[in-house]
C-alpha positions as a Markdown table, in Angstrom:
| # | Residue | x | y | z |
|---|---|---|---|---|
| 1 | Met | 40.6 | 5.8 | -33.8 |
| 2 | Arg | 41.2 | 2.5 | -36.4 |
| 3 | Leu | 41.8 | -0.9 | -34.0 |
| 4 | Ser | 44.8 | -2.9 | -34.3 |
| 5 | Ile | 45.0 | -7.3 | -33.8 |
| 6 | Leu | 48.0 | -8.1 | -33.0 |
| 7 | Thr | 49.4 | -12.0 | -34.1 |
| 8 | Phe | 52.3 | -14.3 | -33.0 |
| 9 | Gly | 52.8 | -17.7 | -32.4 |
| 10 | Gly | 49.2 | -18.1 | -34.8 |
| 11 | Gly | 46.8 | -17.0 | -32.2 |
| 12 | Gly | 45.3 | -13.9 | -31.2 |
| 13 | Leu | 46.5 | -11.0 | -28.7 |
| 14 | Leu | 42.8 | -10.6 | -28.1 |
| 15 | Ala | 42.2 | -13.7 | -27.7 |
| 16 | Ala | 45.5 | -14.3 | -25.5 |
| 17 | Ser | 44.2 | -11.9 | -23.5 |
| 18 | Leu | 40.7 | -13.0 | -22.9 |
| 19 | Ala | 41.8 | -16.4 | -21.5 |
| 20 | Leu | 43.9 | -15.1 | -19.5 |
| 21 | Met | 41.0 | -13.1 | -17.4 |
| 22 | Pro | 39.3 | -14.3 | -14.5 |
| 23 | Val | 36.7 | -16.4 | -13.9 |
| 24 | Ala | 33.9 | -14.4 | -12.0 |
| 25 | Gln | 32.8 | -16.9 | -8.6 |
| 26 | Ala | 29.7 | -17.2 | -7.1 |
| 27 | Gly | 29.6 | -15.1 | -3.8 |
| 28 | Pro | 29.0 | -17.6 | -0.9 |
| 29 | Ala | 25.4 | -17.2 | -0.4 |
| 30 | Glu | 24.8 | -18.4 | -4.6 |
| 31 | Gln | 26.6 | -21.3 | -4.0 |
| 32 | Leu | 24.9 | -22.1 | -0.9 |
| 33 | Ala | 21.6 | -21.9 | -3.0 |
| 34 | Glu | 23.3 | -24.2 | -5.8 |
| 35 | Thr | 25.1 | -26.8 | -2.6 |
| 36 | Leu | 22.5 | -27.1 | -0.4 |
| 37 | Ser | 21.0 | -30.7 | 0.8 |
| 38 | Val | 19.7 | -32.8 | 3.2 |
| 39 | Asn | 20.6 | -36.9 | 2.9 |
| 40 | Gly | 21.9 | -36.2 | -0.2 |
| 41 | Gln | 18.2 | -34.5 | -1.7 |
| 42 | Ser | 19.2 | -31.3 | -3.2 |
| 43 | Met | 17.0 | -28.2 | -1.9 |
| 44 | Pro | 14.1 | -26.5 | -3.6 |
| 45 | Val | 15.7 | -23.1 | -2.6 |
| 46 | Glu | 13.9 | -19.7 | -2.9 |
| 47 | His | 17.0 | -17.7 | -1.5 |
| 48 | Val | 19.3 | -17.3 | -0.1 |
| 49 | Arg | 20.8 | -13.9 | 2.2 |
| 50 | Glu | 23.6 | -13.1 | 3.3 |
| 51 | Thr | 22.4 | -11.9 | 7.3 |
| 52 | Pro | 23.4 | -9.5 | 9.8 |
| 53 | Leu | 25.4 | -13.2 | 11.6 |
| 54 | Asp | 29.4 | -13.3 | 10.4 |
| 55 | Gly | 29.0 | -16.7 | 8.6 |
| 56 | Phe | 25.8 | -17.7 | 8.7 |
| 57 | Phe | 22.5 | -16.9 | 5.3 |
| 58 | Glu | 19.1 | -16.7 | 5.4 |
| 59 | Val | 17.1 | -19.5 | 3.4 |
| 60 | Lys | 14.2 | -19.7 | 2.1 |
| 61 | Leu | 12.5 | -22.5 | 1.1 |
| 62 | Glu | 10.1 | -23.0 | -2.3 |
| 63 | Ser | 7.9 | -24.0 | 0.7 |
| 64 | Gly | 7.7 | -21.1 | 2.8 |
| 65 | Glu | 9.7 | -22.2 | 5.3 |
| 66 | Thr | 13.0 | -20.2 | 6.6 |
| 67 | Phe | 16.0 | -20.7 | 9.1 |
| 68 | Tyr | 19.4 | -20.1 | 9.0 |
| 69 | Ser | 22.9 | -22.0 | 7.9 |
| 70 | Asn | 26.6 | -21.1 | 7.5 |
| 71 | Ala | 28.0 | -20.9 | 4.1 |
| 72 | Ala | 29.1 | -24.5 | 4.1 |
| 73 | Gly | 25.5 | -25.3 | 4.5 |
| 74 | Ser | 27.0 | -28.0 | 7.3 |
| 75 | His | 25.1 | -25.9 | 10.4 |
| 76 | Phe | 21.3 | -24.4 | 10.6 |
| 77 | Leu | 19.4 | -22.2 | 12.7 |
| 78 | Val | 15.8 | -22.8 | 13.0 |
| 79 | Gly | 13.9 | -19.8 | 14.2 |
| 80 | Asp | 13.9 | -15.7 | 14.7 |
| 81 | Leu | 17.4 | -13.5 | 14.9 |
| 82 | Phe | 16.8 | -10.7 | 16.6 |
| 83 | Glu | 18.7 | -7.9 | 16.9 |
| 84 | Asn | 20.3 | -6.4 | 20.3 |
| 85 | Ala | 19.2 | -2.6 | 19.7 |
| 86 | Glu | 20.2 | 0.3 | 21.8 |
| 87 | Asp | 15.9 | 0.4 | 22.0 |
| 88 | Gly | 15.5 | -3.2 | 23.1 |
| 89 | Leu | 15.2 | -6.9 | 20.4 |
| 90 | Val | 14.1 | -6.3 | 17.6 |
| 91 | Asn | 13.6 | -9.6 | 15.4 |
| 92 | Leu | 14.9 | -9.3 | 12.3 |
| 93 | Thr | 13.2 | -12.4 | 10.8 |
| 94 | Glu | 9.9 | -10.6 | 12.2 |
| 95 | Gln | 10.8 | -7.2 | 9.7 |
| 96 | Arg | 11.9 | -9.8 | 6.1 |
| 97 | Arg | 8.7 | -11.6 | 6.6 |
| 98 | Asn | 6.7 | -8.1 | 7.4 |
| 99 | Ala | 8.7 | -6.7 | 4.4 |
| 100 | Glu | 7.4 | -10.1 | 1.9 |
| 101 | Arg | 3.6 | -9.7 | 3.3 |
| 102 | Arg | 3.1 | -6.1 | 1.7 |
| 103 | Asp | 4.6 | -6.6 | -1.0 |
| 104 | Arg | 3.2 | -10.1 | -2.4 |
| 105 | Leu | 0.0 | -8.5 | -1.1 |
| 106 | Thr | 0.0 | -5.5 | -2.7 |
| 107 | Ala | 0.4 | -7.4 | -5.5 |
| 108 | Val | -3.1 | -8.9 | -5.3 |
| 109 | Pro | -4.7 | -6.8 | -7.8 |
| 110 | Glu | -8.6 | -4.8 | -6.4 |
| 111 | Ser | -10.2 | -6.3 | -8.9 |
| 112 | Glu | -10.1 | -9.9 | -7.1 |
| 113 | Gln | -11.3 | -8.2 | -3.7 |
| 114 | Val | -13.7 | -7.5 | -1.9 |
| 115 | Val | -14.0 | -4.3 | -1.0 |
| 116 | Phe | -15.5 | -2.3 | 2.0 |
| 117 | Arg | -14.7 | 2.0 | 1.7 |
| 118 | Gly | -16.7 | 4.8 | 3.2 |
| 119 | Pro | -17.3 | 7.7 | 1.2 |
| 120 | Gly | -14.9 | 10.2 | 3.0 |
| 121 | Glu | -11.0 | 9.8 | 1.9 |
| 122 | Ser | -9.2 | 7.1 | 2.5 |
| 123 | Arg | -6.5 | 7.6 | 5.3 |
| 124 | Ala | -4.9 | 3.7 | 5.3 |
| 125 | Glu | -6.1 | 0.2 | 4.2 |
| 126 | Leu | -6.7 | -3.1 | 5.8 |
| 127 | Met | -5.6 | -6.8 | 3.9 |
| 128 | Val | -8.1 | -9.1 | 6.0 |
| 129 | Phe | -8.5 | -13.4 | 5.7 |
| 130 | Thr | -11.8 | -14.0 | 5.8 |
| 131 | Asp | -14.2 | -16.8 | 5.9 |
| 132 | Thr | -17.6 | -16.5 | 6.1 |
| 133 | Thr | -18.3 | -19.9 | 8.4 |
| 134 | Cys | -15.9 | -17.6 | 11.2 |
| 135 | Pro | -17.9 | -16.5 | 14.1 |
| 136 | Tyr | -15.2 | -13.4 | 14.6 |
| 137 | Cys | -14.6 | -13.1 | 10.8 |
| 138 | Arg | -18.9 | -12.1 | 11.4 |
| 139 | Gln | -17.7 | -9.7 | 14.4 |
| 140 | Leu | -15.4 | -8.4 | 13.1 |
| 141 | His | -17.7 | -7.5 | 9.5 |
| 142 | Gln | -19.7 | -5.3 | 12.1 |
| 143 | Glu | -16.7 | -3.2 | 12.8 |
| 144 | Val | -16.4 | -1.9 | 9.2 |
| 145 | Pro | -19.2 | 0.4 | 9.0 |
| 146 | Arg | -17.3 | 1.5 | 12.1 |
| 147 | Leu | -13.8 | 1.8 | 10.2 |
| 148 | Asn | -15.0 | 2.9 | 7.0 |
| 149 | Lys | -15.9 | 6.1 | 8.8 |
| 150 | Met | -12.6 | 6.4 | 10.6 |
| 151 | Gly | -11.3 | 6.3 | 6.7 |
| 152 | Ile | -10.6 | 3.3 | 6.8 |
| 153 | Glu | -11.0 | 0.7 | 4.2 |
| 154 | Val | -11.6 | -3.1 | 4.6 |
| 155 | His | -9.6 | -5.5 | 1.6 |
| 156 | Tyr | -11.1 | -8.7 | 2.3 |
| 157 | Leu | -8.8 | -11.8 | 1.1 |
| 158 | Ala | -11.0 | -15.9 | 0.7 |
| 159 | Phe | -9.0 | -17.9 | 3.6 |
| 160 | Pro | -12.1 | -21.4 | 4.0 |
| 161 | Arg | -10.6 | -21.9 | 7.4 |
| 162 | Ser | -11.6 | -25.6 | 6.5 |
| 163 | Gly | -10.1 | -25.9 | 2.7 |
| 164 | Met | -11.6 | -25.7 | -0.3 |
| 165 | Gly | -13.6 | -28.3 | -0.4 |
| 166 | Ser | -15.7 | -27.1 | 3.0 |
| 167 | Pro | -19.2 | -25.1 | 2.5 |
| 168 | Gly | -16.7 | -22.3 | 3.3 |
| 169 | Gly | -15.0 | -22.8 | -0.1 |
| 170 | Arg | -18.0 | -22.7 | -2.0 |
| 171 | Gln | -19.8 | -19.8 | -0.1 |
| 172 | Leu | -16.9 | -18.0 | -0.5 |
| 173 | Gln | -16.3 | -19.0 | -4.0 |
| 174 | Gln | -20.0 | -18.4 | -4.0 |
| 175 | Val | -19.5 | -14.3 | -2.6 |
| 176 | Trp | -16.4 | -13.9 | -5.7 |
| 177 | Cys | -18.6 | -15.1 | -8.6 |
| 178 | Ala | -22.0 | -12.6 | -7.4 |
| 179 | Asp | -22.5 | -9.8 | -9.2 |
| 180 | Asn | -21.7 | -8.0 | -6.5 |
| 181 | Pro | -19.6 | -9.8 | -4.1 |
| 182 | Ala | -19.6 | -6.9 | -1.6 |
| 183 | Glu | -24.0 | -7.5 | -0.2 |
| 184 | Ala | -22.9 | -11.3 | -0.8 |
| 185 | Leu | -20.1 | -11.4 | 1.9 |
| 186 | Ser | -22.2 | -9.2 | 4.0 |
| 187 | Ala | -25.2 | -11.6 | 3.4 |
| 188 | Ala | -23.1 | -14.7 | 4.1 |
| 189 | Lys | -22.0 | -13.1 | 7.6 |
| 190 | Arg | -25.4 | -12.5 | 8.4 |
| 191 | Glu | -25.9 | -16.9 | 7.7 |
| 192 | Glu | -28.2 | -16.1 | 4.8 |
| 193 | Thr | -28.3 | -18.2 | 1.9 |
| 194 | Leu | -26.6 | -17.8 | -1.7 |
| 195 | Met | -27.6 | -19.0 | -4.1 |
| 196 | Gly | -25.3 | -18.2 | -7.2 |
| 197 | Ala | -22.7 | -19.8 | -8.9 |
| 198 | Ala | -19.7 | -21.0 | -7.6 |
| 199 | Asp | -18.4 | -22.9 | -10.8 |
| 200 | Cys | -17.0 | -19.3 | -12.5 |
| 201 | Asp | -13.0 | -18.3 | -12.3 |
| 202 | Asn | -12.3 | -16.9 | -9.6 |
| 203 | Pro | -9.1 | -16.4 | -7.5 |
| 204 | Val | -10.2 | -18.1 | -4.2 |
| 205 | Glu | -7.9 | -21.4 | -4.4 |
| 206 | Glu | -5.3 | -18.8 | -5.3 |
| 207 | Gln | -6.6 | -16.2 | -3.0 |
| 208 | Tyr | -6.3 | -20.1 | 0.4 |
| 209 | His | -3.0 | -21.0 | -1.0 |
| 210 | Leu | -1.5 | -17.6 | -1.0 |
| 211 | Gly | -2.8 | -16.9 | 3.1 |
| 212 | Met | -0.8 | -20.3 | 4.0 |
| 213 | Glu | 2.7 | -19.4 | 2.8 |
| 214 | Leu | 1.9 | -15.9 | 4.0 |
| 215 | Gly | 1.7 | -16.9 | 7.6 |
| 216 | Val | -2.0 | -16.8 | 7.9 |
| 217 | Gln | -3.6 | -19.8 | 9.9 |
| 218 | Gly | -7.1 | -18.7 | 11.3 |
| 219 | Thr | -9.1 | -16.5 | 10.5 |
| 220 | Pro | -9.3 | -13.6 | 10.2 |
| 221 | Ala | -6.1 | -12.6 | 9.7 |
| 222 | Ile | -5.2 | -9.0 | 8.9 |
| 223 | Val | -2.0 | -7.2 | 8.0 |
| 224 | Leu | -2.1 | -4.1 | 8.6 |
| 225 | Pro | 0.4 | -1.5 | 6.0 |
| 226 | Asp | 3.4 | -2.7 | 6.6 |
| 227 | Gly | 2.8 | -6.1 | 6.3 |
| 228 | Arg | 2.0 | -7.2 | 10.6 |
| 229 | Leu | -0.3 | -9.9 | 9.9 |
| 230 | Val | -2.0 | -9.6 | 13.2 |
| 231 | Pro | -4.7 | -12.9 | 13.8 |
| 232 | Gly | -8.3 | -12.4 | 15.2 |
| 233 | Tyr | -11.0 | -10.5 | 16.3 |
| 234 | Val | -9.7 | -6.5 | 16.9 |
| 235 | Pro | -11.9 | -3.5 | 17.7 |
| 236 | Ala | -11.8 | -0.5 | 15.2 |
| 237 | Glu | -10.9 | 2.1 | 17.9 |
| 238 | Arg | -8.0 | -1.2 | 18.2 |
| 239 | Leu | -6.8 | -1.5 | 14.3 |
| 240 | Ala | -7.2 | 2.7 | 14.6 |
| 241 | Ala | -4.9 | 3.0 | 17.4 |
| 242 | Met | -2.7 | 0.2 | 15.7 |
| 243 | Leu | -2.6 | 2.1 | 12.7 |
| 244 | Gly | -1.7 | 6.2 | 14.3 |
| 245 | Leu | -4.7 | 7.1 | 13.5 |
| 246 | Thr | -7.2 | 8.9 | 15.5 |
| 247 | Glu | -11.1 | 10.6 | 15.3 |
C-alpha cells in the first residue's frame, strides 16, 4: 500500500492534522503532585493516589508522611481513612501501609538478613527489626527455637534503637560483620562481649533507616507476611495464632 501525503498552502496535510490533535492533559493526581506547596514552598511529593473519598487524594511525601488533600491542594486531612464496610470499619490507610511494608521488605536480599529456620518444612516467615541491647528482643529471641519447631522462620533486620553511634549500633555491625552472624547475634543477646570488627561493608545503617521509614519506633518490631507491624514482644504461640498456624 502506498501512502500519499497531500499538501496545501505550502504545508503538509499530515502536519496540519497533527497540530489540531488535542494535547493530553495531566490528571488531577498528577497536577496535584506537580503543584502542591505550603507557604510558597513546593512539597517533596513521592506520589499522589486517588481515594474512595470523592475529591480527595492520598499524598505521600518523600519523608514517608501521608495525608489527604483536595485536588486544589487548599485543604488537608491528617489521619487514617476508614471505610464503613458491612463487616465493620476498615482502615484503608493501614492497609496501604501494610502493602508497602510487605513490598519493601520483600526487596531486602536474604544475604543481608540474619535468618533462623528449623530443619523441617517452612510454613511462614517473620521479619523482625531487632537490637542487641533490648531486653524484650532477648526475650523474643528465646522463643526462636519454639518458632522454628513450628515451621516459622525468623528473619532479623538491624534497628539500633538509640542510633548508629550507640553501643547497640556497634554491636549490630559486629553481628553483621561476623563469619557466622546467627551465632554472633545469639551471643550478643546472651550479653556476651563480641570481639569482631564493626567496620566491614554491612547493611545495618540502611536497615535502620528502612525501619524508620516503615514506622518502626522501637524493638522488637515484628512484621507479619502481609505487612502488619506488631510492636513489642509476643510469645511464640500467639505469633503462630496470628499467622493462622496450629501445631
